[in-house]
PDB file of C-alpha atoms in Angstrom:
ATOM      1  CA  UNK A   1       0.000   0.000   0.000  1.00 78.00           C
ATOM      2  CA  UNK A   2       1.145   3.287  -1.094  1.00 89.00           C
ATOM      3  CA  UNK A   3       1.564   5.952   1.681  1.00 91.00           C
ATOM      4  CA  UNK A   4       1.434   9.669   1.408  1.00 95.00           C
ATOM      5  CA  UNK A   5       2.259  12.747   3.703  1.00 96.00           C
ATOM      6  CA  UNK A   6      -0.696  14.602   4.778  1.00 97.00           C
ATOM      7  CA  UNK A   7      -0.042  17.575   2.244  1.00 97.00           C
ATOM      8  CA  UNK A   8       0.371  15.169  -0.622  1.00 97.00           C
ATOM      9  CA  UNK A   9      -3.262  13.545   0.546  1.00 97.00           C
ATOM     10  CA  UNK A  10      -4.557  16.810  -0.029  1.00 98.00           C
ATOM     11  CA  UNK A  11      -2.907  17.284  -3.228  1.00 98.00           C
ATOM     12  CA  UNK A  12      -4.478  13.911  -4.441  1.00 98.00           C
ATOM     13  CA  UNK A  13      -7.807  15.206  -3.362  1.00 98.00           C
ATOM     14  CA  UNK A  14      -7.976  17.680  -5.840  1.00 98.00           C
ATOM     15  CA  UNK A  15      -7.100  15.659  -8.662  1.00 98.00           C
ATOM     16  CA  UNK A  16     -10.657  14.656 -10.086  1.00 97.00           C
ATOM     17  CA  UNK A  17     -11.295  10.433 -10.858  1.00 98.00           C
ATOM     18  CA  UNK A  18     -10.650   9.626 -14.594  1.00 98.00           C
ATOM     19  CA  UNK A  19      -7.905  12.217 -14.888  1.00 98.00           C
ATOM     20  CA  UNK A  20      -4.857  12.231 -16.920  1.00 98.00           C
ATOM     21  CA  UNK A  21      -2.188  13.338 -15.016  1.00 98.00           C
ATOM     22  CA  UNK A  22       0.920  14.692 -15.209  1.00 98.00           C
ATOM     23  CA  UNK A  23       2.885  15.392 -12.410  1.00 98.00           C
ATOM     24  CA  UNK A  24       5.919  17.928 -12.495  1.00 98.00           C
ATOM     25  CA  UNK A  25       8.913  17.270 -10.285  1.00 96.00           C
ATOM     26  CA  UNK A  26       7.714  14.033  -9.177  1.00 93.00           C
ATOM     27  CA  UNK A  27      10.620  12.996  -6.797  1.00 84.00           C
ATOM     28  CA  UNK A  28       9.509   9.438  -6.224  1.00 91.00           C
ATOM     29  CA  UNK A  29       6.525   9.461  -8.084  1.00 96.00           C
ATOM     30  CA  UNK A  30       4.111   8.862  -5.150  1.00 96.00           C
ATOM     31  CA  UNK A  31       1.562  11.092  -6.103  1.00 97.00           C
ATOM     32  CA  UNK A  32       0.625   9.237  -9.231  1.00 98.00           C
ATOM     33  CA  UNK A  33       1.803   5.426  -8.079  1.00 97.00           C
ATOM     34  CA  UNK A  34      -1.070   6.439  -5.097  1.00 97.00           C
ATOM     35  CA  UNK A  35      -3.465   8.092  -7.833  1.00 98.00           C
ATOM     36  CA  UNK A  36      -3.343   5.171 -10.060  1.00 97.00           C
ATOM     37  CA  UNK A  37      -3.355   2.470  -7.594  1.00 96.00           C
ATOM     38  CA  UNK A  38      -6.844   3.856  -6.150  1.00 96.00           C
ATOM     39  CA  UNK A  39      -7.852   3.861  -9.544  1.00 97.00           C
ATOM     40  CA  UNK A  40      -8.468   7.965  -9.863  1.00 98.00           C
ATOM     41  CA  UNK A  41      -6.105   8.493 -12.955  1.00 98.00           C
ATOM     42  CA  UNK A  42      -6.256   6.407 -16.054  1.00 98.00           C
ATOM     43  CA  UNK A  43      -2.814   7.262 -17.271  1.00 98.00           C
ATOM     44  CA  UNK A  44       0.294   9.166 -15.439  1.00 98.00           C
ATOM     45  CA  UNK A  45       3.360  11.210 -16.346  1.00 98.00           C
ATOM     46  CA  UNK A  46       6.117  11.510 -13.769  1.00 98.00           C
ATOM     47  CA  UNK A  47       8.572  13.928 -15.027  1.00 97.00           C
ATOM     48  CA  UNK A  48      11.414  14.744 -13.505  1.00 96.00           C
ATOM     49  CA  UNK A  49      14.411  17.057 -14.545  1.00 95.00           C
ATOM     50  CA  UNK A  50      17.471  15.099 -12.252  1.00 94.00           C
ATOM     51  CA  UNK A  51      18.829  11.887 -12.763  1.00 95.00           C
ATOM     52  CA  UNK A  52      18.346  10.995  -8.940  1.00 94.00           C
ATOM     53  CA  UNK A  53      14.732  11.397  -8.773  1.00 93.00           C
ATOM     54  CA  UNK A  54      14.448  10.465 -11.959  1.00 96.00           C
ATOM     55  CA  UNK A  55      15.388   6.862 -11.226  1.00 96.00           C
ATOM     56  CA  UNK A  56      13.317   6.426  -7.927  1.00 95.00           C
ATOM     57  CA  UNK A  57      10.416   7.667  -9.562  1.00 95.00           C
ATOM     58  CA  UNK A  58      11.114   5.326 -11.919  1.00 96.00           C
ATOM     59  CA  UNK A  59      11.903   2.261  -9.540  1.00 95.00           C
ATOM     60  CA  UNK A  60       9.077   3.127  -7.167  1.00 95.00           C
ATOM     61  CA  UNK A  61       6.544   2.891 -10.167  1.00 96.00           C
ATOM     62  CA  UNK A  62       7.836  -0.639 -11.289  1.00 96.00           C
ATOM     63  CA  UNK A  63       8.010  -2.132  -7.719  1.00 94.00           C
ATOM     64  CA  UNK A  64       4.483  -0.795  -7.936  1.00 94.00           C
ATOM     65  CA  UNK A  65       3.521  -2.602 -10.778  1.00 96.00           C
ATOM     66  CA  UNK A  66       2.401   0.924 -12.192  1.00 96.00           C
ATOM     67  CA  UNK A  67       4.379   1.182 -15.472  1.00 95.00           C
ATOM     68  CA  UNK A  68       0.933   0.215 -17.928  1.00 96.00           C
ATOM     69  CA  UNK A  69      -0.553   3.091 -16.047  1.00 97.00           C
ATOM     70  CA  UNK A  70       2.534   5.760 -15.294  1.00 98.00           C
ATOM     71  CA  UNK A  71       5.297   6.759 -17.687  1.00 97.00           C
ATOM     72  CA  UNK A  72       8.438   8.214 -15.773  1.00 97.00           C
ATOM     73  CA  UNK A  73      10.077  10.963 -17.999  1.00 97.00           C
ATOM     74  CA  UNK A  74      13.282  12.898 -17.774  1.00 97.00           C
ATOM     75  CA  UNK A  75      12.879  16.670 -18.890  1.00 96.00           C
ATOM     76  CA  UNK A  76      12.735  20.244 -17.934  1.00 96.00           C
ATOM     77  CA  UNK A  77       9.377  21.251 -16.475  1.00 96.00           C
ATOM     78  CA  UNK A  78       6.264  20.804 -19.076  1.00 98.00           C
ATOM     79  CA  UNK A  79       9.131  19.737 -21.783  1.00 97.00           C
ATOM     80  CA  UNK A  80       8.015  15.956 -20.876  1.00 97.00           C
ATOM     81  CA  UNK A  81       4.047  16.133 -22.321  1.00 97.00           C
ATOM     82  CA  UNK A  82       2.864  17.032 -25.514  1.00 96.00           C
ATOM     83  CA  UNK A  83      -0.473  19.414 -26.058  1.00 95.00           C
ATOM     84  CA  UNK A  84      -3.799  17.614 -24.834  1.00 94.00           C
ATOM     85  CA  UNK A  85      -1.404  14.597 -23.304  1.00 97.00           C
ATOM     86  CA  UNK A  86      -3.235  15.039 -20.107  1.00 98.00           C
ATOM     87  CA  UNK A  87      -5.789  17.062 -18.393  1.00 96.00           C
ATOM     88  CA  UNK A  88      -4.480  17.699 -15.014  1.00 98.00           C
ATOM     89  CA  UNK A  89      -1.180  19.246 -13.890  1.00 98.00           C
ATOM     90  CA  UNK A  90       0.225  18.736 -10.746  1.00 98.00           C
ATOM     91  CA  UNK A  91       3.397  21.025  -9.165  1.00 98.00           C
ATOM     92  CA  UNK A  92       4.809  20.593  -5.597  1.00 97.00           C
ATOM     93  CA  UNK A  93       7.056  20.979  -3.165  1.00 95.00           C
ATOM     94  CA  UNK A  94       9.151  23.752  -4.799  1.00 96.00           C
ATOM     95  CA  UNK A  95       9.250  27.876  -4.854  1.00 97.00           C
ATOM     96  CA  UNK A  96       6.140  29.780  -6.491  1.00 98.00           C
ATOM     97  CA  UNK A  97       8.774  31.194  -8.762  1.00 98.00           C
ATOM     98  CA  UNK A  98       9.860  28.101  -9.599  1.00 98.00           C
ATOM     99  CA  UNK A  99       6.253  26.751 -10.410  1.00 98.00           C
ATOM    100  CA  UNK A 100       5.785  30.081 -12.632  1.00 98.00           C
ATOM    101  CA  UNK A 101       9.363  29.499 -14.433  1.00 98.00           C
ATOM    102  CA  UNK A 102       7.598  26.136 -15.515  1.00 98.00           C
ATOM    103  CA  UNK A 103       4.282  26.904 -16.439  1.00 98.00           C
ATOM    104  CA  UNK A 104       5.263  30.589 -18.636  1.00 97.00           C
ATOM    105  CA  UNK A 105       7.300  28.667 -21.050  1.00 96.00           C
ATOM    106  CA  UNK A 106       5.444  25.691 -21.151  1.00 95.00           C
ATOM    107  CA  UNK A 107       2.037  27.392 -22.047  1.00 94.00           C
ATOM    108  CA  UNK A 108       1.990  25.774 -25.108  1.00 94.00           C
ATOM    109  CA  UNK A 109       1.733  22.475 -23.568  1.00 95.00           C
ATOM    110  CA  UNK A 110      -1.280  23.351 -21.633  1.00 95.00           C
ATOM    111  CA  UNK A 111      -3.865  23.005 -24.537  1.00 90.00           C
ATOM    112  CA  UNK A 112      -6.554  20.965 -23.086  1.00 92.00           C
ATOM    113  CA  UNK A 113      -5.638  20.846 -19.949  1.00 96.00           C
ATOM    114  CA  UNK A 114      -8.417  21.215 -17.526  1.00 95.00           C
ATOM    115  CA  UNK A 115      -6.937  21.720 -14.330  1.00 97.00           C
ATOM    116  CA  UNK A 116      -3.959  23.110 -12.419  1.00 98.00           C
ATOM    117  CA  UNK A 117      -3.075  21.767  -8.607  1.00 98.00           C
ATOM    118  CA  UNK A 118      -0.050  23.771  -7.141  1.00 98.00           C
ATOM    119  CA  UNK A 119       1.875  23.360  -4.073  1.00 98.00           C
ATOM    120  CA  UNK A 120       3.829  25.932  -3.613  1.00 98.00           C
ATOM    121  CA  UNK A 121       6.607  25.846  -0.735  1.00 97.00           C
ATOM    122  CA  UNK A 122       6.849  29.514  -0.523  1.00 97.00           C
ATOM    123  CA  UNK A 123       5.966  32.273  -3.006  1.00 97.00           C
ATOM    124  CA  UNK A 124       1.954  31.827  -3.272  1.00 98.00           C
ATOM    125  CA  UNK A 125       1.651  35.565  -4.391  1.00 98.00           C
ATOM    126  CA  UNK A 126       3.158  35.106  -7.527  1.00 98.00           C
ATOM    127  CA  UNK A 127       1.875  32.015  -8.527  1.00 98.00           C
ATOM    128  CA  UNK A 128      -1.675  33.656  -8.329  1.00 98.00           C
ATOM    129  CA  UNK A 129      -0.476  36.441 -10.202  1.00 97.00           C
ATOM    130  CA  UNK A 130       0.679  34.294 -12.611  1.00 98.00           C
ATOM    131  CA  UNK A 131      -2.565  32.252 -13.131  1.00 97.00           C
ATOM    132  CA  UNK A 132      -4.570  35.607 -13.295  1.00 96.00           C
ATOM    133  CA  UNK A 133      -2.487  36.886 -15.969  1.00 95.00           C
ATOM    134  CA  UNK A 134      -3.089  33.815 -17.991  1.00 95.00           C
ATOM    135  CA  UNK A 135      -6.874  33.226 -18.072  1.00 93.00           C
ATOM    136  CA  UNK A 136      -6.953  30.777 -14.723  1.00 96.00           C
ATOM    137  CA  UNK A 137      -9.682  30.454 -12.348  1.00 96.00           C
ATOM    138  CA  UNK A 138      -8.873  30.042  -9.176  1.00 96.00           C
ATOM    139  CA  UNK A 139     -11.213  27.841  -8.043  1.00 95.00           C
ATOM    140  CA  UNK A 140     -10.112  26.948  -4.294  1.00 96.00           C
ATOM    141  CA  UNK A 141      -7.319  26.940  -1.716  1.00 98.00           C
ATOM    142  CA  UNK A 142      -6.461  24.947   1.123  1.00 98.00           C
ATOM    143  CA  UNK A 143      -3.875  25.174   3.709  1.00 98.00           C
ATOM    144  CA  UNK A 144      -2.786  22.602   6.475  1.00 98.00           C
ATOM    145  CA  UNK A 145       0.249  22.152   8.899  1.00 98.00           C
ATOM    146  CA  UNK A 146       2.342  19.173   9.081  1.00 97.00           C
ATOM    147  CA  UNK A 147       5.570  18.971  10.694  1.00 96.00           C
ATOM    148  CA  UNK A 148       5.961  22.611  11.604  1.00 96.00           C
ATOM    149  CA  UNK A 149       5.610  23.720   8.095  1.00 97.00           C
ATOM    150  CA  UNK A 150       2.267  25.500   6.785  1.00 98.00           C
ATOM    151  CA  UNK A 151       1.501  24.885   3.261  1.00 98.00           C
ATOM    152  CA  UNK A 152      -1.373  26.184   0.746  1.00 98.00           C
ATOM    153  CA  UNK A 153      -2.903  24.135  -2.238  1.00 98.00           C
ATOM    154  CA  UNK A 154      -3.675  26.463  -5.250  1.00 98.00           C
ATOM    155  CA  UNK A 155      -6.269  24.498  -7.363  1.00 98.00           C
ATOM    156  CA  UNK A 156      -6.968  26.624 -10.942  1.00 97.00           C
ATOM    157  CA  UNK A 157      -9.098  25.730 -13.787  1.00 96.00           C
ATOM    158  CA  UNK A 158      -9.209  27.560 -17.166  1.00 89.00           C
ATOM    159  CA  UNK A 159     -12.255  30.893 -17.409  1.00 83.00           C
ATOM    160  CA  UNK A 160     -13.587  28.510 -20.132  1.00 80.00           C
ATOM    161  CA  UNK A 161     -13.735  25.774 -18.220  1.00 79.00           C
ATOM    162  CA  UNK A 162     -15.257  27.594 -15.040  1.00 82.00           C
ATOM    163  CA  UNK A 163     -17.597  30.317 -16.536  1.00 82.00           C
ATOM    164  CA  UNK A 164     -16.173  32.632 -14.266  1.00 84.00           C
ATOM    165  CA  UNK A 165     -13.395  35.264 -15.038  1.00 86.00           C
ATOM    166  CA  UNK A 166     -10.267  35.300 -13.134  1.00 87.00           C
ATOM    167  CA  UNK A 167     -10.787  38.631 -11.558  1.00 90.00           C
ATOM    168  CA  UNK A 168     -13.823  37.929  -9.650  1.00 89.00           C
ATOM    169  CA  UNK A 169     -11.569  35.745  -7.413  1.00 89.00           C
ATOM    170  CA  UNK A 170     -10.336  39.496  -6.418  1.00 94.00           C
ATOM    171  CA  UNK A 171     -12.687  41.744  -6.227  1.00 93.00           C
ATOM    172  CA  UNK A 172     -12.895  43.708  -2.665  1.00 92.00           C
ATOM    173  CA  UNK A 173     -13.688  41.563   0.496  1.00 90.00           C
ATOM    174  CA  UNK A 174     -16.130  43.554   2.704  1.00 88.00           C
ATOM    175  CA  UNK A 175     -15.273  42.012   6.044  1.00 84.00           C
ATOM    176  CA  UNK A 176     -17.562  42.446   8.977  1.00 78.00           C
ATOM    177  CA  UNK A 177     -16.791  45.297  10.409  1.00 79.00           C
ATOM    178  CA  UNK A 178     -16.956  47.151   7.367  1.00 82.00           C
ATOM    179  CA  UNK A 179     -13.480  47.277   6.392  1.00 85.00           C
ATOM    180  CA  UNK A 180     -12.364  45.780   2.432  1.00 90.00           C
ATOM    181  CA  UNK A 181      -9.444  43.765   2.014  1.00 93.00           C
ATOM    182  CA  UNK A 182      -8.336  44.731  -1.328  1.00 93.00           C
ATOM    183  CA  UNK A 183      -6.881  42.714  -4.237  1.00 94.00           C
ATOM    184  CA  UNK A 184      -3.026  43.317  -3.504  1.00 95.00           C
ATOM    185  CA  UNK A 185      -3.939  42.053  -0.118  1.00 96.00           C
ATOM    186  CA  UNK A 186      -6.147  38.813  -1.216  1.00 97.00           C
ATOM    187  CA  UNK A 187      -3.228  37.944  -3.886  1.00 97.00           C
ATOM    188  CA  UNK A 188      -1.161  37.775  -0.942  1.00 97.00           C
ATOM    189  CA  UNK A 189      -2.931  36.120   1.553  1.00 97.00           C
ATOM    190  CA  UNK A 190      -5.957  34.206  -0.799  1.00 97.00           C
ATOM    191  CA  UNK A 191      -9.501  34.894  -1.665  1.00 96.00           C
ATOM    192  CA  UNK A 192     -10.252  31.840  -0.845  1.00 96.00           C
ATOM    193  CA  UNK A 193      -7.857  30.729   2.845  1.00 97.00           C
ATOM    194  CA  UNK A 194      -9.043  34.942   3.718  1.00 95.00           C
ATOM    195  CA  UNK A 195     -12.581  34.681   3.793  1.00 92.00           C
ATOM    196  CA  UNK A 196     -12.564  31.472   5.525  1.00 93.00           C
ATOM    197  CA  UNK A 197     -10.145  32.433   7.933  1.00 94.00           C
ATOM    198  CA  UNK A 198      -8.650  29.558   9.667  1.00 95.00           C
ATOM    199  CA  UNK A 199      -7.035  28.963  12.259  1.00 95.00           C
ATOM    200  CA  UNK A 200      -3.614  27.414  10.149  1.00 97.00           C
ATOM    201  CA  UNK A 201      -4.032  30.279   8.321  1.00 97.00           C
ATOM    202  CA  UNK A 202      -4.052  33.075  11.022  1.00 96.00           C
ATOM    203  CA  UNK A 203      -1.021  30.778  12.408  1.00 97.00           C
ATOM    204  CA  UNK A 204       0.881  31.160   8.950  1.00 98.00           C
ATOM    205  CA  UNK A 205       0.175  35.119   8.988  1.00 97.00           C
ATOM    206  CA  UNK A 206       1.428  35.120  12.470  1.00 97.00           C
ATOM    207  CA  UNK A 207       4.913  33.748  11.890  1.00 97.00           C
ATOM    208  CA  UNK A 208       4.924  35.801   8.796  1.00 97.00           C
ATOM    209  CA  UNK A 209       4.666  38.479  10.930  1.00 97.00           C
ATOM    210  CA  UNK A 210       7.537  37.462  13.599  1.00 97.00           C
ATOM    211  CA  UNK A 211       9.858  36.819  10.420  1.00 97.00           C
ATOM    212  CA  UNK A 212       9.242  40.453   9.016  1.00 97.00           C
ATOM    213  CA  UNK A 213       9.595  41.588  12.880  1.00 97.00           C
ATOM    214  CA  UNK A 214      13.014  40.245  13.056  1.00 97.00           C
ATOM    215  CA  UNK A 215      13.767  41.495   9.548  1.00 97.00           C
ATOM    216  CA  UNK A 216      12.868  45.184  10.623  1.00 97.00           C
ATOM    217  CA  UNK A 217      15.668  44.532  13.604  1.00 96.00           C
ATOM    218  CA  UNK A 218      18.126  43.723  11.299  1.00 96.00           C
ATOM    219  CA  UNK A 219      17.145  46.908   9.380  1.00 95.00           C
ATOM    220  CA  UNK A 220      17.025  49.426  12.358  1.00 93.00           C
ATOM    221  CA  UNK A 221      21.409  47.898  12.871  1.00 94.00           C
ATOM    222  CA  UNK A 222      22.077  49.892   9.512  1.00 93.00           C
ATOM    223  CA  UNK A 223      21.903  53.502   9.402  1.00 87.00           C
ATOM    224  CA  UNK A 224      21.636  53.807   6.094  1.00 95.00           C
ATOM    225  CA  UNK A 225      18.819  56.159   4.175  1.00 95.00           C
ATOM    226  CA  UNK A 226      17.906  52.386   2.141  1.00 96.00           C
ATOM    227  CA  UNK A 227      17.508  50.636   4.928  1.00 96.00           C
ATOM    228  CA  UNK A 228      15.172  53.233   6.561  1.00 94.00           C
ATOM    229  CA  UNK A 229      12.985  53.385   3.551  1.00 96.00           C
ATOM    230  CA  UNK A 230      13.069  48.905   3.311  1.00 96.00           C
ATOM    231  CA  UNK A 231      12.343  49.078   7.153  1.00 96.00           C
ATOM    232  CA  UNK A 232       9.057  51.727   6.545  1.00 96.00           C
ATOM    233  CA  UNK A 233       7.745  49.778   3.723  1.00 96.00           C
ATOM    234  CA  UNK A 234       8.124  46.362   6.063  1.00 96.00           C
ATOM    235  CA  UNK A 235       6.377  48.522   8.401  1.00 97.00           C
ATOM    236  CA  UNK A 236       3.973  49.401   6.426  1.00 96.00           C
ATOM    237  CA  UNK A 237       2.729  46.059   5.332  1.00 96.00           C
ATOM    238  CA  UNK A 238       2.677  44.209   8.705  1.00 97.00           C
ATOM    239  CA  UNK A 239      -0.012  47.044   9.556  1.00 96.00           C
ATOM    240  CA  UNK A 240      -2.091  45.992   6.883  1.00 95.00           C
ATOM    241  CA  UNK A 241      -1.780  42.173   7.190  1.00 96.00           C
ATOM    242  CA  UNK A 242      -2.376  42.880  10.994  1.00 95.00           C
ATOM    243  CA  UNK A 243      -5.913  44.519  10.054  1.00 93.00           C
ATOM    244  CA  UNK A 244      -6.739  41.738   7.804  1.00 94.00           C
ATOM    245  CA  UNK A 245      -6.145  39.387  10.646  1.00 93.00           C
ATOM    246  CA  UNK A 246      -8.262  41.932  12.350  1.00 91.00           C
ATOM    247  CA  UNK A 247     -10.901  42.043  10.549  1.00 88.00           C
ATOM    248  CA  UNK A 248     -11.573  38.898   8.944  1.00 84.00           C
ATOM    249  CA  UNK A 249     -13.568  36.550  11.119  1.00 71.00           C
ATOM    250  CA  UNK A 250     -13.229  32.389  10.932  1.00 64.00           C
ATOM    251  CA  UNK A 251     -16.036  30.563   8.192  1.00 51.00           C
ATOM    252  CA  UNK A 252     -16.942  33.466   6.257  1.00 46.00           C
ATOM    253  CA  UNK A 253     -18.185  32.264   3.238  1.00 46.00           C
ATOM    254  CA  UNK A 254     -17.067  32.923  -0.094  1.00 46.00           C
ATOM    255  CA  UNK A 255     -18.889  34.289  -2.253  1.00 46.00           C
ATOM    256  CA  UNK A 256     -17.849  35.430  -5.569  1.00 47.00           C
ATOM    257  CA  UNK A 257     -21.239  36.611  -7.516  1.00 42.00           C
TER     258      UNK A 257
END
């Protein structure tokens, strides 16, 4: 029996049953050994770009007995599919601008694919900026702790696809005390993970908060005009993160009409 990590169970989740799946930067090729074993995908790609992981994803599908089902490639990013290969695209465990450096120059590859599940390590921002700039729907988020790490599940499908345009995702959130949380602010801290307002999520926001804290120390050592200015603009967005965090109260629901 294949087993996963709790943030790659929640990855599989969002993968729909009778996908086609390709999985970027596969490492050992769990997510679609698991995916195919329960039967959700009909056919896999595991691509990888390093030898290493290359071969256990490629060992770990044959002790699996997986290979009529999952074909391990070696390539850069989306270089390992061909246009309307597969349906769903899965990226995780890596930087957001690492997951955009992938997707921009592998557009080409994404005709007919249907859905987009991203894991990004750190970075979120710009991977939603990226799949508003390119006709994506974002379409949910989720976030979860394991092993001291907090990490958020970006799940996109194409404006086509959805009916919806990409921008609704971002227009104002009216929180209940009257305040909006505005779209720089939901781009960097979700539509989605804001208006429900967990607790993982206020606990991500928190230590976000500490780390920029600390950075601002550093800051205040130098005495330089630069550092002054860096130190005001840190300054500046704690505030407003800290009257999100305010604001926002747990389960609100979203609502995007």
């Amino acid at each position: 029996m294949i087993k996963l990590s709790k943030r790659l169970e929640w990855i599989a989740r969002e993968v729909p049953e009778g996908s086609r799946l390709a999985d970027i930067g596969s490492d050992h090729a769990l997510l679609p050994s698991y995916l195919a074993a329960n039967g959700v995908i009909v056919s896999g790609v595991a691509g990888e770009v390093n030898e290493g992981p290359y071969e256990a994803a490629s060992k770990q599908v044959r002790s699996a007995g997986l290979k009529h089902v999952i074909d391990v490639r070696l390539g850069d990013g989306l270089a390992v599919i061909e246009p309307g290969e597969v349906d769903v695209i899965t990226i995780a465990g890596m930087g957001g601008a690492l997951i955009v450096s992938i997707l921009e120059p592998g557009k080409s590859k994404l005709k007919g694919v249907k859905r987009l599940v991203l894991q990004p390590n750190v970075g979120e921002p710009a991977v939603r900026e990226w799949l508003l700039a390119n006709g994506w729907v974002l379409i949910g988020e989720r976030i979860l702790e394991e092993d001291g790490k907090i990490y958020e599940i970006l799940t996109a499908v194409s404006a086509a696809e959805s009916g919806l345009e990409p921008e609704q995702m971002y227009a104002p959130l009216v929180c209940a005390d009257g305040r909006e949380v505005q779209r720089e602010l939901l781009l960097l801290m979700g539509p989605y993970l804001t208006r429900e307002a967990s607790d993982v999520w206020r606990t991500k926001w928190t230590w976000e908060l500490e780390k920029m804290d600390k950075i601002c120390a550093q800051l205040r050592l130098s005495q330089t005009e630069a550092a002054r200015a860096k130190e005001a603009e840190y300054r500046k967005e704690m505030n407003r993160i800290r009257e999100v965090l305010a604001a926002c109260t747990p389960k609100v629901k979203p609502s995007f009409n």
